[in-house]
Every structure is written in C-alpha cells, then in structure tokens.
Amino acid sequence: MSAPMTLLEQVRALLDRAGAETADPAVRAAIAGARRRLDEPLRVAIAGKVKAGKSTLLNALVGEGLAPTDAGECTRIVTWYADGPTYAVTAHLTDGGTEARPFNRVDGAVRISLGRPAEQVDHLEVRVPSARLRRHTLIDTPGIASLSTDVSLRTMAFLDAEGERAAKTDAVIYLLRHMHASDVRFLESFHGDGLSSGTPVNAVGVLSRADEIGGARLDAMAAAARVAGRYASDERLRRLCPIVVPVAGLLGAAGATLREDEYRTLAAVAAEPMAEIVELLLTADRFAASAPERREALQRLGLFGVRLSVRLIREGKVHDSADLAAALTEHSGIDRLRAVFAAQFVGRSEVLKARSALAVLDEFLTPGSALAAEAERIRASAHEFVELRLLHLVRSGRLPGTDAQLAEMDLLLGGAGGAAHHRLGLPADAPPARIAAAAQVALARWQGVAEHPFTARELRTAARAVARSCEGLLAAVS
C-alpha cells in the first residue's frame, strides 16, 4: 500500500492538472511559476515604516552588510536578496522585461546603477553566495508611510493579500517602533480576509531599534523586552502578529561585520579614566565630535553599542574583536529572532509555500470547477491547514475553552514552532522517549476533552484536531 501524498505532493499534482488543462499561455506560465516556487527557498519580506531599520535588520540576518541603509534611489524599489553562485543584480521591469545591472560594493553594501527611472523597475534581484539565503529569500521593501505616496504603494501592492500579487511572498517580518493604528491596518491587509491568503504564523513582529528605548541606557534591551511583551499581549496585535522580538539591528549587523580597527578605537576609549569616559559617552554628539574614528564607530554601533562595548572591554569580559563581535550579537537579540524565524517560518515552509501556490491558482480557477473543488478539498482536509485555521480561532478569541486549554492548544498546534519539542514545551535536546511520553499524555487529555459530553461543540471539534496533531507527533518518533 503506497504512502499517502504529502501536502506539497497534492499541490504539485493539482498545479500539473491545472497547467495541462489550460490553453492560455499566460495562465500556464503563472501556474508553472507557482509550481517552481514549491522547490525554491521560502520568500520572507521585511516591512515597516520609513527609518524603522529594515535594511539594517536584513544585513544582521544575512550576516553581511549587503543592503544600503541610506536613502538612495534603490530604497524606493522592492529588492530581493537570494542565494546564488556569484554576485549578480537583475532588474525586473514593469513591462515584463529583465536586464542585468552593473553594481559595486561601498562599505560592503551593494550599490546598483539603475540606468533608468525607478518607476520603470518592478523589483530588483540581488544574488549573493550565502548559506543563510539558501533556505529563504529575504525581500527588502520600501518604507510604509513614506512622504512619497508612490513609494508606500509599492510595498502595499507587493504585500496586499487581496491584490493580484498576493502570493509573491510567503511570510513577513514587520518592524515596529511605537505601535500605531497604521501598523495594525498594514498587518490586516497582509493577512486579508481569509487564511488562504494569510495566517497568524506567517507574520513575526520586531521591536526595531530596541537599543534606543530608554535613551540607549545599558538596560535598554531589558526595557525593550518588556515593551515587546506588552505588544505581544495586545489583543489587536496578537491575532495578526502573535510574536514580537526586540532587536537592536545595528548591534546585530556590527556583530557580523566588526572590524579590528573598530575594536581598537573602542578599546582606546575604554582605557581612558572613568571620569573622561562618562563625559564622552554622555551624548552621541559629544562622542562623535571627539575624533573621526569614534564618529564612524558611533554610526556603525549606535550610542548603546558604543556604551556596551566600552563597558565589556573595560570590565575584561571581551579581549579582542572576535570576543566583542560575539558579545554584540548576543546582546542584539538577532539570535532570538533567528530562532523564531526558524521555528515560525522555516519549520512551516511546506504549508506556507503550499498556501502561496494555492493563492496563485485561485486567481485562474473557475468557481465550481473540478479543479476548484480539489483546491478546496486540499485546504479542508490537509491537517497543516486545519492547524492554521484553529490557531487563528484560538488567537482571535473565537474558540471556547479555559485559559490553560487555549494556551496548550496554541502550543500543540505549532504556535511556537512546528518541531515536536516546541509543540510539547520540551527542551530542544529532549530524547524521543520523552517526546513520545509527553505526546501520549497530551493525546489522552485531548481525546478526553473531545469525548466529554459537556464540551462545547466548537471545542470538541478543535480537540479532535489537536488529538490528531498529537498522533502525528507520536508517529514521528515511533
């Protein structure tokens, strides 16, 4: 007896049928593109308001200073950063054409010569040899709420889940500084009206420039963590973006690219008498005015990063540039974001890519046709989609149950990540026997909820699905 088809295998088969049954070359090309995407890296957009730190965060995630962080012409264009055998830049034009574009590297950043008005470029594609880009393509988007309406519309059109380009990206990292109604509106537009267009697990919030909270004091990241916690518990935001991670993007980028001369500059400051250090680090302007090399260090690390570096060096906690780079990375929050990224996005890449492929197909299927019915069957029966629908109900407060039940349901459905240890609240190194035992206990508990005569009908249905998730965990370790 053959094994049942996986979710991606079902979607591939449906796309093949749809491609074979259409006579329209444009539709066939779009469907073929959707099929190719199933085998490509996950596409993750980085979005947020102007000056939120999107390019800096992208550089920190990649571990290389690729994206320019100044307000150049190319920051008005959606730019894709993907793995490739060598550095190359391609401009995808609004008329459907493509052309290779010359570029150079300035302080590590890729500076692209457009050769034409930005309005004629749909998006740029930058290929980079990068191990971190092999599993996901990162997409830098123009700032939302820009003074230029056209610039903001590029991002909104690219990510709007109800637009014709709904499936261009699989997930989004959204940068917040101070939560505003426009942030909620953006996330609502990204998710759209239905889970076929967006899900609560394909958006992660980042409290960006977290080191600036509290005036760049040395306890700034702790203060930022408290603010992020409040954001994550906000009822409006939780249903759209349930995880908010505080990140100091400058620290993360500097930790990945710190130079030896920058370490020497900071070490020289740390060697000064304490009274002079206190005076120097009182304000950013005072530190920048003291010497050109210090001004450059300030631009790279920010005032918080300079203060932290000087303290770590002075207290003997770091002894060279490699030590300091590791410490800056640790304090930046970028490792925490990478862990969330892996759990929420990489761990769910199959279902997120399947969702995107079906969204493309929806644009061309005739309602009531056999192909449309098959697409709906996949969405209704594939357990991965069932889990996403239930997560949405849990997080939007539309499912009855005790607080403890809803919290456990969120975990078991993969709200903190799809791996077994995430779902069961176990450490990452938990042995299979412990995972199996925990899954068995959870299975018995949720079977009991499903079978209890006083359980509400909606909760009974959800409990059966949670029990199915527990059975999947048991099957995976048996």
Coordinates of C-alpha atoms in Angstrom, one line a residue:
M1 CA 0.0 0.0 0.0
S2 CA 1.5 3.3 -1.0
A3 CA 2.0 6.1 1.5
P4 CA -0.5 9.0 1.4
M5 CA 0.6 12.0 -0.6
T6 CA 2.2 14.9 1.3
L7 CA 0.7 18.3 1.2
L8 CA 3.2 19.6 -1.3
E9 CA 2.7 16.5 -3.5
Q10 CA -1.0 17.1 -3.5
V11 CA -0.5 20.7 -4.5
R12 CA 2.1 19.8 -7.2
A13 CA -0.4 17.3 -8.7
L14 CA -3.1 19.9 -8.7
L15 CA -0.9 22.5 -10.4
D16 CA 0.1 19.9 -13.0
R17 CA -3.5 19.2 -13.8
A18 CA -4.4 22.9 -14.0
G19 CA -1.4 23.6 -16.3
A20 CA -2.3 20.7 -18.6
E21 CA -6.0 21.8 -18.8
T22 CA -5.5 25.5 -19.7
A23 CA -4.9 26.7 -23.2
D24 CA -3.9 30.3 -22.2
P25 CA -0.1 30.7 -22.3
A26 CA -0.1 33.4 -19.7
V27 CA -2.1 31.3 -17.2
R28 CA 0.1 28.3 -18.0
A29 CA 3.2 30.3 -17.3
A30 CA 1.8 31.6 -14.0
I31 CA 0.9 28.1 -12.9
A32 CA 4.3 26.8 -13.9
G33 CA 5.9 29.6 -11.8
A34 CA 3.8 28.6 -8.8
R35 CA 4.9 25.0 -9.2
R36 CA 8.6 26.0 -9.4
R37 CA 8.2 28.0 -6.2
L38 CA 7.4 24.9 -4.2
D39 CA 11.0 23.8 -4.6
E40 CA 12.5 27.2 -4.1
P41 CA 13.5 28.9 -0.8
L42 CA 10.8 30.4 1.3
R43 CA 10.2 34.1 0.5
V44 CA 10.2 36.4 3.5
A45 CA 9.6 40.1 3.2
I46 CA 10.9 42.7 5.7
A47 CA 8.4 45.6 6.0
G48 CA 7.9 48.6 8.2
K49 CA 7.7 52.3 8.3
V50 CA 10.4 54.6 6.9
K51 CA 13.6 54.6 9.1
A52 CA 12.4 51.5 11.0
G53 CA 15.7 49.8 10.3
K54 CA 14.6 47.3 7.6
S55 CA 17.9 47.2 5.7
T56 CA 20.0 47.1 8.9
L57 CA 17.9 44.1 10.1
L58 CA 18.3 42.3 6.7
N59 CA 22.1 42.8 7.0
A60 CA 22.1 41.4 10.5
L61 CA 20.1 38.3 9.5
V62 CA 22.3 37.6 6.5
G63 CA 25.5 38.4 8.4
E64 CA 26.8 40.7 5.7
G65 CA 26.4 44.4 5.0
L66 CA 24.5 43.9 1.7
A67 CA 21.6 46.3 1.8
P68 CA 22.4 50.0 1.7
T69 CA 21.0 51.8 4.8
D70 CA 20.9 55.3 3.4
A71 CA 18.0 56.8 1.5
G72 CA 19.3 56.1 -2.0
E73 CA 17.2 55.7 -5.2
C74 CA 17.1 51.9 -4.8
T75 CA 15.5 52.0 -1.4
R76 CA 12.3 53.1 -3.3
I77 CA 12.3 49.6 -5.0
V78 CA 11.4 46.2 -3.7
T79 CA 14.7 44.3 -3.6
W80 CA 15.1 40.5 -3.4
Y81 CA 18.2 39.1 -1.8
A82 CA 18.7 35.4 -2.8
D83 CA 21.5 32.8 -2.8
G84 CA 23.5 32.4 -6.0
P85 CA 26.8 31.1 -7.3
T86 CA 28.2 34.6 -7.6
Y87 CA 27.2 38.3 -7.1
A88 CA 24.7 39.4 -9.7
V89 CA 22.0 42.0 -10.0
T90 CA 18.9 41.7 -12.2
A91 CA 16.3 44.5 -12.7
H92 CA 12.8 43.1 -13.4
L93 CA 11.0 45.9 -15.3
T94 CA 7.4 46.9 -15.1
D95 CA 7.0 46.0 -18.8
G96 CA 7.9 42.4 -18.1
G97 CA 11.5 42.5 -19.3
T98 CA 14.7 41.9 -17.4
E99 CA 18.2 43.3 -17.6
A100 CA 21.5 42.7 -15.8
R101 CA 22.6 45.9 -13.9
P102 CA 26.1 47.0 -13.0
F103 CA 26.9 47.4 -9.3
N104 CA 29.8 47.9 -6.9
R105 CA 30.4 47.4 -3.2
V106 CA 30.7 50.5 -1.0
D107 CA 31.5 49.6 2.6
G108 CA 30.1 46.2 1.9
A109 CA 26.7 47.4 0.6
V110 CA 25.7 46.6 -3.0
R111 CA 25.3 49.9 -4.9
I112 CA 23.3 49.4 -8.0
S113 CA 23.2 51.6 -11.1
L114 CA 19.6 51.5 -12.3
G115 CA 20.2 53.2 -15.6
R116 CA 16.5 54.3 -15.8
P117 CA 13.8 55.9 -13.6
A118 CA 12.9 53.8 -10.5
E119 CA 9.2 53.9 -11.7
Q120 CA 10.2 51.6 -14.6
V121 CA 11.6 48.9 -12.3
D122 CA 9.2 46.4 -10.7
H123 CA 11.8 44.9 -8.4
L124 CA 15.5 44.2 -8.1
E125 CA 17.0 40.7 -7.6
V126 CA 20.4 40.6 -5.9
R127 CA 22.1 37.2 -6.0
V128 CA 24.7 36.5 -3.3
P129 CA 26.7 33.4 -2.3
S130 CA 25.2 33.0 1.2
A131 CA 24.5 29.9 3.2
R132 CA 21.9 31.8 5.2
L133 CA 19.9 32.6 2.0
R134 CA 19.7 29.0 0.7
R135 CA 16.7 28.3 2.8
H136 CA 14.9 31.6 2.5
T137 CA 15.0 34.6 0.2
L138 CA 14.8 38.0 2.0
I139 CA 12.9 40.8 0.4
D140 CA 13.6 44.4 1.5
T141 CA 10.6 46.6 0.9
P142 CA 10.2 50.4 0.7
G143 CA 9.1 52.2 3.8
I144 CA 5.4 52.3 4.6
A145 CA 4.0 55.8 5.5
S146 CA 6.7 57.4 3.3
L147 CA 6.3 61.1 2.3
S148 CA 6.2 59.7 -1.2
T149 CA 2.8 58.0 -1.7
D150 CA 4.2 56.1 -4.7
V151 CA 6.9 54.6 -2.5
S152 CA 4.4 53.4 0.1
L153 CA 2.1 52.0 -2.5
R154 CA 4.9 49.8 -3.9
T155 CA 5.1 47.9 -0.6
M156 CA 1.4 47.8 0.0
A157 CA 0.8 46.5 -3.6
F158 CA 3.5 43.9 -3.1
L159 CA 2.2 42.5 0.2
D160 CA -1.6 43.2 0.0
A161 CA -3.2 39.7 0.5
E162 CA -6.2 40.8 -1.6
G163 CA -4.3 42.1 -4.6
E164 CA -3.3 40.2 -7.7
R165 CA 0.2 39.7 -6.3
A166 CA -0.9 38.0 -3.1
A167 CA 1.5 35.1 -3.4
K168 CA 4.7 37.0 -4.1
T169 CA 5.8 36.5 -0.5
D170 CA 5.2 33.6 1.9
A171 CA 5.8 35.4 5.2
V172 CA 6.6 38.8 6.6
I173 CA 8.8 40.3 9.3
Y174 CA 7.2 43.5 10.4
L175 CA 9.2 46.2 12.1
L176 CA 7.5 48.2 14.8
R177 CA 8.9 51.1 16.8
H178 CA 5.9 52.6 18.5
M179 CA 2.7 50.6 17.8
H180 CA 0.3 52.7 15.8
A181 CA -3.1 52.1 14.2
S182 CA -1.4 52.1 10.8
D183 CA 0.7 49.1 11.9
V184 CA -2.5 47.1 12.7
R185 CA -4.0 48.2 9.3
F186 CA -0.9 47.0 7.4
L187 CA -1.0 43.6 9.1
E188 CA -4.7 43.3 8.4
S189 CA -4.1 44.0 4.7
F190 CA -1.3 41.4 4.6
H191 CA -3.5 38.7 6.1
G192 CA -6.5 39.6 4.0
D193 CA -10.0 38.2 4.8
G194 CA -9.2 34.6 4.9
L195 CA -6.5 32.1 6.0
S196 CA -5.9 31.1 2.4
S197 CA -4.3 34.5 2.0
G198 CA -2.6 34.9 5.3
T199 CA -2.1 33.2 8.7
P200 CA -1.2 34.3 12.2
V201 CA 2.0 32.3 12.0
N202 CA 3.4 33.8 8.8
A203 CA 4.0 37.2 10.5
V204 CA 6.6 38.0 13.1
G205 CA 6.9 41.4 14.7
V206 CA 10.2 43.0 15.5
L207 CA 10.5 45.9 18.0
S208 CA 13.2 47.5 15.9
R209 CA 16.0 49.8 17.1
A210 CA 15.3 48.4 20.5
D211 CA 18.6 49.8 21.8
E212 CA 17.2 53.3 21.5
I213 CA 14.4 52.6 24.0
G214 CA 15.2 54.3 27.3
G215 CA 17.7 56.7 25.9
A216 CA 20.3 54.0 24.9
R217 CA 21.0 53.2 28.6
L218 CA 22.8 49.9 29.3
D219 CA 19.5 48.3 30.4
A220 CA 17.8 49.3 27.1
M221 CA 17.3 45.8 25.8
A222 CA 15.6 44.7 29.1
A223 CA 13.3 47.7 28.8
A224 CA 12.7 46.8 25.1
A225 CA 11.8 43.2 26.1
R226 CA 9.1 44.5 28.5
V227 CA 7.7 46.7 25.7
A228 CA 7.7 43.8 23.2
G229 CA 5.9 41.7 25.8
R230 CA 3.2 44.3 26.1
Y231 CA 2.8 44.5 22.3
A232 CA 2.6 40.7 22.0
S233 CA -0.2 40.6 24.6
D234 CA -2.2 43.4 22.9
E235 CA -5.4 41.7 21.7
R236 CA -5.4 43.6 18.3
L237 CA -1.8 42.7 17.5
R238 CA -1.8 39.2 18.9
R239 CA -4.3 37.9 16.3
L240 CA -2.2 39.3 13.5
C241 CA 1.3 39.1 14.7
P242 CA 1.5 36.9 17.9
I243 CA 5.3 37.1 18.4
V244 CA 7.2 40.4 18.9
V245 CA 11.0 40.2 19.3
P246 CA 13.1 43.1 20.4
V247 CA 16.2 43.5 18.2
A248 CA 19.0 46.1 18.0
G249 CA 19.7 45.8 14.3
L250 CA 22.8 48.0 14.4
L251 CA 24.3 45.7 17.1
G252 CA 23.4 42.6 15.1
A253 CA 24.9 44.0 11.9
A254 CA 28.0 45.2 13.7
G255 CA 28.5 41.9 15.4
A256 CA 28.5 40.2 12.0
T257 CA 30.9 42.6 10.4
L258 CA 33.0 44.2 13.2
R259 CA 36.5 45.3 12.0
E260 CA 39.7 45.1 14.0
D261 CA 40.2 48.9 13.7
E262 CA 36.8 49.5 15.3
Y263 CA 37.7 47.3 18.2
R264 CA 41.0 49.3 18.7
T265 CA 39.0 52.5 18.7
L266 CA 36.6 51.3 21.4
A267 CA 39.5 49.7 23.4
A268 CA 41.3 53.1 23.4
V269 CA 38.1 54.7 24.8
A270 CA 37.8 52.0 27.5
A271 CA 41.4 52.7 28.6
E272 CA 40.6 56.4 29.4
P273 CA 40.0 57.4 33.0
M274 CA 36.4 56.7 34.1
A275 CA 35.6 60.4 34.5
E276 CA 36.6 61.1 30.9
I277 CA 34.6 58.0 29.7
V278 CA 31.5 59.2 31.5
E279 CA 31.9 62.6 29.9
L280 CA 32.5 61.2 26.4
L281 CA 29.5 58.8 26.5
L282 CA 27.0 61.3 27.9
T283 CA 25.6 62.0 24.4
A284 CA 26.1 60.8 20.8
D285 CA 27.1 64.3 19.7
R286 CA 29.8 64.5 22.3
F287 CA 31.3 61.2 21.4
A288 CA 31.1 61.8 17.6
A289 CA 32.8 65.2 18.0
S290 CA 35.8 63.8 19.9
A291 CA 37.5 62.0 16.9
P292 CA 36.6 61.0 13.3
E293 CA 37.2 57.2 14.0
R294 CA 34.9 57.5 17.0
R295 CA 32.2 59.1 14.8
E296 CA 32.5 56.1 12.4
A297 CA 32.2 53.7 15.3
L298 CA 29.1 55.5 16.5
Q299 CA 27.5 55.3 13.1
R300 CA 28.1 51.5 13.0
L301 CA 27.1 50.6 16.6
G302 CA 24.9 53.4 17.8
L303 CA 25.3 55.0 21.2
F304 CA 24.0 51.9 23.0
G305 CA 26.5 49.7 21.2
V306 CA 29.4 52.0 22.0
R307 CA 28.5 52.2 25.7
L308 CA 28.1 48.5 25.9
S309 CA 31.3 47.8 24.1
V310 CA 33.3 50.1 26.3
R311 CA 31.9 48.6 29.4
L312 CA 32.6 45.0 28.2
I313 CA 36.2 45.9 27.3
R314 CA 36.8 47.8 30.5
E315 CA 35.5 45.0 32.7
G316 CA 37.6 42.4 30.9
K317 CA 34.7 40.5 29.6
V318 CA 36.0 40.7 26.0
H319 CA 39.6 40.7 24.9
D320 CA 39.7 41.1 21.1
S321 CA 37.5 41.9 18.1
A322 CA 36.1 38.3 17.9
D323 CA 35.0 38.4 21.5
L324 CA 33.3 41.7 21.1
A325 CA 31.6 40.7 17.9
A326 CA 30.1 37.6 19.6
A327 CA 29.0 39.8 22.6
L328 CA 27.3 42.3 20.4
T329 CA 25.5 39.6 18.5
E330 CA 24.4 38.1 21.8
H331 CA 23.1 41.4 23.2
S332 CA 21.4 42.4 19.9
G333 CA 18.5 39.9 20.0
I334 CA 19.3 38.7 16.5
D335 CA 19.9 35.1 17.6
R336 CA 16.5 35.1 19.3
L337 CA 14.9 36.4 16.0
R338 CA 16.8 33.7 14.0
A339 CA 15.3 31.1 16.4
V340 CA 11.8 32.4 16.0
F341 CA 12.4 32.7 12.2
A342 CA 13.4 29.0 12.1
A343 CA 10.5 27.9 14.2
Q344 CA 7.8 30.0 12.6
F345 CA 8.9 30.2 9.0
V346 CA 11.5 27.6 8.1
G347 CA 9.8 24.9 10.2
R348 CA 6.5 25.7 8.4
S349 CA 7.9 26.3 4.9
E350 CA 5.9 23.5 3.3
V351 CA 2.5 24.7 4.4
L352 CA 3.4 28.4 3.7
K353 CA 4.6 27.6 0.2
A354 CA 1.5 25.4 -0.4
R355 CA -0.7 28.3 0.7
S356 CA 1.1 30.7 -1.7
A357 CA 0.8 28.2 -4.6
L358 CA -3.0 27.7 -4.0
A359 CA -3.4 31.5 -3.8
V360 CA -1.9 31.8 -7.3
L361 CA -4.2 29.0 -8.6
D362 CA -7.3 30.7 -7.1
E363 CA -6.8 33.6 -9.5
F364 CA -7.4 31.4 -12.5
L365 CA -9.8 28.6 -11.4
T366 CA -13.5 28.8 -12.3
P367 CA -15.6 28.6 -9.2
G368 CA -17.4 25.3 -9.0
S369 CA -15.0 23.6 -11.4
A370 CA -13.4 20.2 -10.6
L371 CA -10.0 21.9 -10.0
A372 CA -11.5 24.5 -7.7
A373 CA -13.2 21.7 -5.7
E374 CA -9.9 19.9 -5.4
A375 CA -8.1 23.0 -4.2
E376 CA -10.9 23.4 -1.6
R377 CA -10.6 19.7 -0.6
I378 CA -6.8 20.2 0.0
R379 CA -7.4 23.2 2.2
A380 CA -10.2 21.5 4.1
S381 CA -8.6 18.1 4.6
A382 CA -4.8 18.7 4.9
H383 CA -4.1 18.7 8.6
E384 CA -1.5 21.5 8.2
F385 CA -4.2 23.9 7.0
V386 CA -6.6 22.7 9.8
E387 CA -3.9 23.6 12.3
L388 CA -3.6 27.1 10.9
R389 CA -7.3 27.7 10.9
L390 CA -7.5 26.6 14.6
L391 CA -4.6 28.8 15.5
H392 CA -6.4 31.7 14.1
L393 CA -9.5 30.9 16.1
V394 CA -7.5 30.5 19.3
R395 CA -5.7 33.8 18.9
S396 CA -8.7 35.8 17.8
G397 CA -10.6 34.7 20.9
R398 CA -13.3 32.8 18.9
L399 CA -12.8 29.4 20.5
P400 CA -14.3 28.5 23.9
G401 CA -12.1 26.9 26.5
T402 CA -10.1 27.7 29.7
D403 CA -7.0 29.8 29.5
A404 CA -4.9 26.7 30.2
Q405 CA -6.7 24.7 27.4
L406 CA -6.2 27.5 24.9
A407 CA -2.5 28.0 25.8
E408 CA -1.8 24.3 25.4
M409 CA -3.8 24.2 22.2
D410 CA -1.7 27.1 20.8
L411 CA 1.5 25.1 21.5
L412 CA 0.3 21.7 20.2
L413 CA -1.0 23.3 17.0
G414 CA 2.5 24.7 16.4
G415 CA 2.1 28.3 17.5
A416 CA 5.6 28.4 18.9
G417 CA 7.1 26.3 16.1
G418 CA 6.4 23.1 14.2
A419 CA 9.0 20.9 15.8
A420 CA 7.9 18.3 18.4
H421 CA 9.8 19.9 21.3
H422 CA 8.2 23.3 20.6
R423 CA 4.7 21.8 20.5
L424 CA 5.2 19.9 23.7
G425 CA 7.0 22.6 25.6
L426 CA 10.2 20.5 25.9
P427 CA 13.9 21.4 25.5
A428 CA 15.4 21.1 22.1
D429 CA 17.5 18.1 23.2
A430 CA 14.6 16.1 24.6
P431 CA 15.1 12.4 23.7
P432 CA 12.5 10.6 21.6
A433 CA 11.2 8.6 24.6
R434 CA 10.4 11.8 26.5
I435 CA 8.7 13.3 23.4
A436 CA 6.6 10.2 23.0
A437 CA 5.6 10.1 26.6
A438 CA 4.6 13.8 26.6
A439 CA 2.7 13.3 23.3
Q440 CA 0.8 10.3 24.7
V441 CA -0.2 12.3 27.8
A442 CA -1.4 15.2 25.7
L443 CA -3.2 12.8 23.3
A444 CA -5.2 11.2 26.2
R445 CA -6.1 14.6 27.6
W446 CA -7.4 16.0 24.4
Q447 CA -9.2 12.8 23.5
G448 CA -10.9 13.2 26.9
V449 CA -11.9 16.8 26.0
A450 CA -13.3 15.7 22.6
E451 CA -15.4 12.9 24.2
H452 CA -16.6 14.7 27.3
P453 CA -20.4 15.2 27.0
F454 CA -20.3 18.8 28.4
T455 CA -17.6 20.0 26.0
A456 CA -18.9 22.8 23.7
R457 CA -19.3 21.7 20.1
E458 CA -16.7 24.1 18.7
L459 CA -14.1 23.0 21.4
R460 CA -15.0 19.3 20.7
T461 CA -14.2 19.8 17.0
A462 CA -10.9 21.6 17.9
A463 CA -10.0 18.9 20.4
R464 CA -10.2 16.2 17.8
A465 CA -7.8 18.2 15.6
V466 CA -5.4 18.7 18.5
A467 CA -5.5 15.0 19.2
R468 CA -4.7 14.4 15.5
S469 CA -1.6 16.6 15.9
C470 CA -0.6 14.6 19.0
E471 CA -1.0 11.4 16.9
G472 CA 1.3 12.9 14.3
L473 CA 3.9 13.6 17.0
L474 CA 3.8 10.0 18.2
A475 CA 4.0 8.7 14.6
A476 CA 7.1 10.8 14.0
V477 CA 9.1 9.4 17.0
S478 CA 7.8 5.8 16.7

